[in-house]
């Protein structure tokens, strides 16, 4: 087997198995690839419209975003006053994600070429492709 990962096949399999990846208003397609700007430990999933919270893991950028647990912790207050309904929908959405959603988001970013694969992520991607 080639060392090259078949990213197109990985995108196809991920979309088939994980419908949440089709979302463009929230999820890995809606934010810049990377880790949560608050905790730095989980993939970015939602971009609240409120002011950046205190305690970001780095400087606030215009595209700051939160991972699942941090979005839930921020609550509706993490969004601006006029977007409470949008906030509640985003929070319900992240709460409904499957337990493996963080790994799937990272694999999605590898499949789209937004981040480079680590050896461990390449093994996980190949195992996912082999199971198809």
mmCIF file with all atom_site columns, N, CA, C and O in Angstrom, residues 46-70:
data_model
loop_
_atom_site.group_PDB
_atom_site.id
_atom_site.type_symbol
_atom_site.label_atom_id
_atom_site.label_alt_id
_atom_site.label_comp_id
_atom_site.label_asym_id
_atom_site.label_entity_id
_atom_site.label_seq_id
_atom_site.pdbx_PDB_ins_code
_atom_site.Cartn_x
_atom_site.Cartn_y
_atom_site.Cartn_z
_atom_site.occupancy
_atom_site.B_iso_or_equiv
_atom_site.pdbx_formal_charge
_atom_site.auth_seq_id
_atom_site.auth_comp_id
_atom_site.auth_asym_id
_atom_site.auth_atom_id
_atom_site.pdbx_PDB_model_num
ATOM 1   N N  . UNK A 1 46 ? -17.820 25.265 16.767 1.00 0.00 ? 46 UNK A N  1
ATOM 2   C CA . UNK A 1 46 ? -18.777 26.359 16.583 1.00 0.00 ? 46 UNK A CA 1
ATOM 3   C C  . UNK A 1 46 ? -18.078 27.691 16.799 1.00 0.00 ? 46 UNK A C  1
ATOM 4   O O  . UNK A 1 46 ? -17.128 27.793 17.570 1.00 0.00 ? 46 UNK A O  1
ATOM 5   N N  . UNK A 1 47 ? -18.584 28.691 16.106 1.00 0.00 ? 47 UNK A N  1
ATOM 6   C CA . UNK A 1 47 ? -18.040 30.034 16.245 1.00 0.00 ? 47 UNK A CA 1
ATOM 7   C C  . UNK A 1 47 ? -19.132 30.947 16.790 1.00 0.00 ? 47 UNK A C  1
ATOM 8   O O  . UNK A 1 47 ? -19.963 31.447 16.033 1.00 0.00 ? 47 UNK A O  1
ATOM 9   N N  . UNK A 1 48 ? -19.144 31.154 18.101 1.00 0.00 ? 48 UNK A N  1
ATOM 10  C CA . UNK A 1 48 ? -20.136 32.070 18.671 1.00 0.00 ? 48 UNK A CA 1
ATOM 11  C C  . UNK A 1 48 ? -19.924 33.485 18.138 1.00 0.00 ? 48 UNK A C  1
ATOM 12  O O  . UNK A 1 48 ? -18.834 33.850 17.716 1.00 0.00 ? 48 UNK A O  1
ATOM 13  N N  . UNK A 1 49 ? -20.976 34.272 18.196 1.00 0.00 ? 49 UNK A N  1
ATOM 14  C CA . UNK A 1 49 ? -20.883 35.631 17.680 1.00 0.00 ? 49 UNK A CA 1
ATOM 15  C C  . UNK A 1 49 ? -20.667 36.665 18.784 1.00 0.00 ? 49 UNK A C  1
ATOM 16  O O  . UNK A 1 49 ? -20.532 37.841 18.497 1.00 0.00 ? 49 UNK A O  1
ATOM 17  N N  . UNK A 1 50 ? -20.631 36.217 20.010 1.00 0.00 ? 50 UNK A N  1
ATOM 18  C CA . UNK A 1 50 ? -20.387 37.149 21.109 1.00 0.00 ? 50 UNK A CA 1
ATOM 19  C C  . UNK A 1 50 ? -18.922 37.515 21.191 1.00 0.00 ? 50 UNK A C  1
ATOM 20  O O  . UNK A 1 50 ? -18.089 37.013 20.421 1.00 0.00 ? 50 UNK A O  1
ATOM 21  N N  . UNK A 1 51 ? -18.580 38.376 22.134 1.00 0.00 ? 51 UNK A N  1
ATOM 22  C CA . UNK A 1 51 ? -17.164 38.710 22.305 1.00 0.00 ? 51 UNK A CA 1
ATOM 23  C C  . UNK A 1 51 ? -16.394 37.492 22.797 1.00 0.00 ? 51 UNK A C  1
ATOM 24  O O  . UNK A 1 51 ? -16.960 36.639 23.476 1.00 0.00 ? 51 UNK A O  1
ATOM 25  N N  . UNK A 1 52 ? -15.132 37.382 22.420 1.00 0.00 ? 52 UNK A N  1
ATOM 26  C CA . UNK A 1 52 ? -14.348 36.232 22.879 1.00 0.00 ? 52 UNK A CA 1
ATOM 27  C C  . UNK A 1 52 ? -14.352 36.154 24.409 1.00 0.00 ? 52 UNK A C  1
ATOM 28  O O  . UNK A 1 52 ? -14.255 37.174 25.086 1.00 0.00 ? 52 UNK A O  1
ATOM 29  N N  . UNK A 1 53 ? -14.479 34.947 24.942 1.00 0.00 ? 53 UNK A N  1
ATOM 30  C CA . UNK A 1 53 ? -14.507 34.799 26.397 1.00 0.00 ? 53 UNK A CA 1
ATOM 31  C C  . UNK A 1 53 ? -13.135 35.034 27.006 1.00 0.00 ? 53 UNK A C  1
ATOM 32  O O  . UNK A 1 53 ? -12.108 34.906 26.327 1.00 0.00 ? 53 UNK A O  1
ATOM 33  N N  . UNK A 1 54 ? -13.141 35.367 28.268 1.00 0.00 ? 54 UNK A N  1
ATOM 34  C CA . UNK A 1 54 ? -11.867 35.472 28.990 1.00 0.00 ? 54 UNK A CA 1
ATOM 35  C C  . UNK A 1 54 ? -11.259 34.076 29.039 1.00 0.00 ? 54 UNK A C  1
ATOM 36  O O  . UNK A 1 54 ? -11.963 33.073 28.999 1.00 0.00 ? 54 UNK A O  1
ATOM 37  N N  . UNK A 1 55 ? -9.990  34.018 29.128 1.00 0.00 ? 55 UNK A N  1
ATOM 38  C CA . UNK A 1 55 ? -9.319  32.736 29.275 1.00 0.00 ? 55 UNK A CA 1
ATOM 39  C C  . UNK A 1 55 ? -9.093  31.985 27.992 1.00 0.00 ? 55 UNK A C  1
ATOM 40  O O  . UNK A 1 55 ? -8.954  30.759 28.014 1.00 0.00 ? 55 UNK A O  1
ATOM 41  N N  . UNK A 1 56 ? -9.044  32.674 26.849 1.00 0.00 ? 56 UNK A N  1
ATOM 42  C CA . UNK A 1 56 ? -8.697  31.977 25.616 1.00 0.00 ? 56 UNK A CA 1
ATOM 43  C C  . UNK A 1 56 ? -7.280  31.442 25.740 1.00 0.00 ? 56 UNK A C  1
ATOM 44  O O  . UNK A 1 56 ? -6.438  32.022 26.432 1.00 0.00 ? 56 UNK A O  1
ATOM 45  N N  . UNK A 1 57 ? -7.008  30.360 25.034 1.00 0.00 ? 57 UNK A N  1
ATOM 46  C CA . UNK A 1 57 ? -5.688  29.754 25.109 1.00 0.00 ? 57 UNK A CA 1
ATOM 47  C C  . UNK A 1 57 ? -4.629  30.580 24.379 1.00 0.00 ? 57 UNK A C  1
ATOM 48  O O  . UNK A 1 57 ? -3.446  30.331 24.518 1.00 0.00 ? 57 UNK A O  1
ATOM 49  N N  . UNK A 1 58 ? -5.053  31.558 23.612 1.00 0.00 ? 58 UNK A N  1
ATOM 50  C CA . UNK A 1 58 ? -4.137  32.438 22.890 1.00 0.00 ? 58 UNK A CA 1
ATOM 51  C C  . UNK A 1 58 ? -4.833  33.749 22.615 1.00 0.00 ? 58 UNK A C  1
ATOM 52  O O  . UNK A 1 58 ? -5.927  33.993 23.121 1.00 0.00 ? 58 UNK A O  1
ATOM 53  N N  . UNK A 1 59 ? -4.234  34.595 21.793 1.00 0.00 ? 59 UNK A N  1
ATOM 54  C CA . UNK A 1 59 ? -4.884  35.873 21.485 1.00 0.00 ? 59 UNK A CA 1
ATOM 55  C C  . UNK A 1 59 ? -6.158  35.661 20.674 1.00 0.00 ? 59 UNK A C  1
ATOM 56  O O  . UNK A 1 59 ? -6.244  34.747 19.866 1.00 0.00 ? 59 UNK A O  1
ATOM 57  N N  . UNK A 1 60 ? -7.160  36.492 20.919 1.00 0.00 ? 60 UNK A N  1
ATOM 58  C CA . UNK A 1 60 ? -8.422  36.405 20.193 1.00 0.00 ? 60 UNK A CA 1
ATOM 59  C C  . UNK A 1 60 ? -8.201  36.837 18.748 1.00 0.00 ? 60 UNK A C  1
ATOM 60  O O  . UNK A 1 60 ? -7.580  37.852 18.483 1.00 0.00 ? 60 UNK A O  1
ATOM 61  N N  . UNK A 1 61 ? -8.688  36.034 17.829 1.00 0.00 ? 61 UNK A N  1
ATOM 62  C CA . UNK A 1 61 ? -8.653  36.371 16.416 1.00 0.00 ? 61 UNK A CA 1
ATOM 63  C C  . UNK A 1 61 ? -10.091 36.511 15.932 1.00 0.00 ? 61 UNK A C  1
ATOM 64  O O  . UNK A 1 61 ? -11.010 36.027 16.594 1.00 0.00 ? 61 UNK A O  1
ATOM 65  N N  . UNK A 1 62 ? -10.310 37.139 14.785 1.00 0.00 ? 62 UNK A N  1
ATOM 66  C CA . UNK A 1 62 ? -11.681 37.300 14.304 1.00 0.00 ? 62 UNK A CA 1
ATOM 67  C C  . UNK A 1 62 ? -12.413 35.975 14.083 1.00 0.00 ? 62 UNK A C  1
ATOM 68  O O  . UNK A 1 62 ? -13.623 35.921 14.127 1.00 0.00 ? 62 UNK A O  1
ATOM 69  N N  . UNK A 1 63 ? -11.677 34.889 13.850 1.00 0.00 ? 63 UNK A N  1
ATOM 70  C CA . UNK A 1 63 ? -12.327 33.605 13.592 1.00 0.00 ? 63 UNK A CA 1
ATOM 71  C C  . UNK A 1 63 ? -12.241 32.642 14.777 1.00 0.00 ? 63 UNK A C  1
ATOM 72  O O  . UNK A 1 63 ? -12.310 31.435 14.600 1.00 0.00 ? 63 UNK A O  1
ATOM 73  N N  . UNK A 1 64 ? -12.165 33.178 15.993 1.00 0.00 ? 64 UNK A N  1
ATOM 74  C CA . UNK A 1 64 ? -12.068 32.307 17.161 1.00 0.00 ? 64 UNK A CA 1
ATOM 75  C C  . UNK A 1 64 ? -13.288 31.384 17.207 1.00 0.00 ? 64 UNK A C  1
ATOM 76  O O  . UNK A 1 64 ? -14.371 31.723 16.750 1.00 0.00 ? 64 UNK A O  1
ATOM 77  N N  . UNK A 1 65 ? -13.066 30.182 17.736 1.00 0.00 ? 65 UNK A N  1
ATOM 78  C CA . UNK A 1 65 ? -14.142 29.190 17.792 1.00 0.00 ? 65 UNK A CA 1
ATOM 79  C C  . UNK A 1 65 ? -13.917 28.267 18.976 1.00 0.00 ? 65 UNK A C  1
ATOM 80  O O  . UNK A 1 65 ? -12.811 28.195 19.527 1.00 0.00 ? 65 UNK A O  1
ATOM 81  N N  . UNK A 1 66 ? -14.972 27.573 19.342 1.00 0.00 ? 66 UNK A N  1
ATOM 82  C CA . UNK A 1 66 ? -14.945 26.711 20.522 1.00 0.00 ? 66 UNK A CA 1
ATOM 83  C C  . UNK A 1 66 ? -15.190 25.255 20.156 1.00 0.00 ? 66 UNK A C  1
ATOM 84  O O  . UNK A 1 66 ? -15.893 24.952 19.200 1.00 0.00 ? 66 UNK A O  1
ATOM 85  N N  . UNK A 1 67 ? -14.638 24.382 20.980 1.00 0.00 ? 67 UNK A N  1
ATOM 86  C CA . UNK A 1 67 ? -14.930 22.962 20.887 1.00 0.00 ? 67 UNK A CA 1
ATOM 87  C C  . UNK A 1 67 ? -16.246 22.669 21.580 1.00 0.00 ? 67 UNK A C  1
ATOM 88  O O  . UNK A 1 67 ? -16.902 23.552 22.141 1.00 0.00 ? 67 UNK A O  1
ATOM 89  N N  . UNK A 1 68 ? -16.614 21.405 21.569 1.00 0.00 ? 68 UNK A N  1
ATOM 90  C CA . UNK A 1 68 ? -17.923 21.002 22.109 1.00 0.00 ? 68 UNK A CA 1
ATOM 91  C C  . UNK A 1 68 ? -18.107 21.373 23.569 1.00 0.00 ? 68 UNK A C  1
ATOM 92  O O  . UNK A 1 68 ? -19.082 22.021 23.940 1.00 0.00 ? 68 UNK A O  1
ATOM 93  N N  . UNK A 1 69 ? -17.200 20.944 24.411 1.00 0.00 ? 69 UNK A N  1
ATOM 94  C CA . UNK A 1 69 ? -17.372 21.163 25.850 1.00 0.00 ? 69 UNK A CA 1
ATOM 95  C C  . UNK A 1 69 ? -17.318 22.649 26.213 1.00 0.00 ? 69 UNK A C  1
ATOM 96  O O  . UNK A 1 69 ? -18.066 23.117 27.062 1.00 0.00 ? 69 UNK A O  1
ATOM 97  N N  . UNK A 1 70 ? -16.463 23.371 25.551 1.00 0.00 ? 70 UNK A N  1
ATOM 98  C CA . UNK A 1 70 ? -16.368 24.810 25.833 1.00 0.00 ? 70 UNK A CA 1
ATOM 99  C C  . UNK A 1 70 ? -17.601 25.563 25.338 1.00 0.00 ? 70 UNK A C  1
ATOM 100 O O  . UNK A 1 70 ? -18.031 26.517 25.976 1.00 0.00 ? 70 UNK A O  1
#
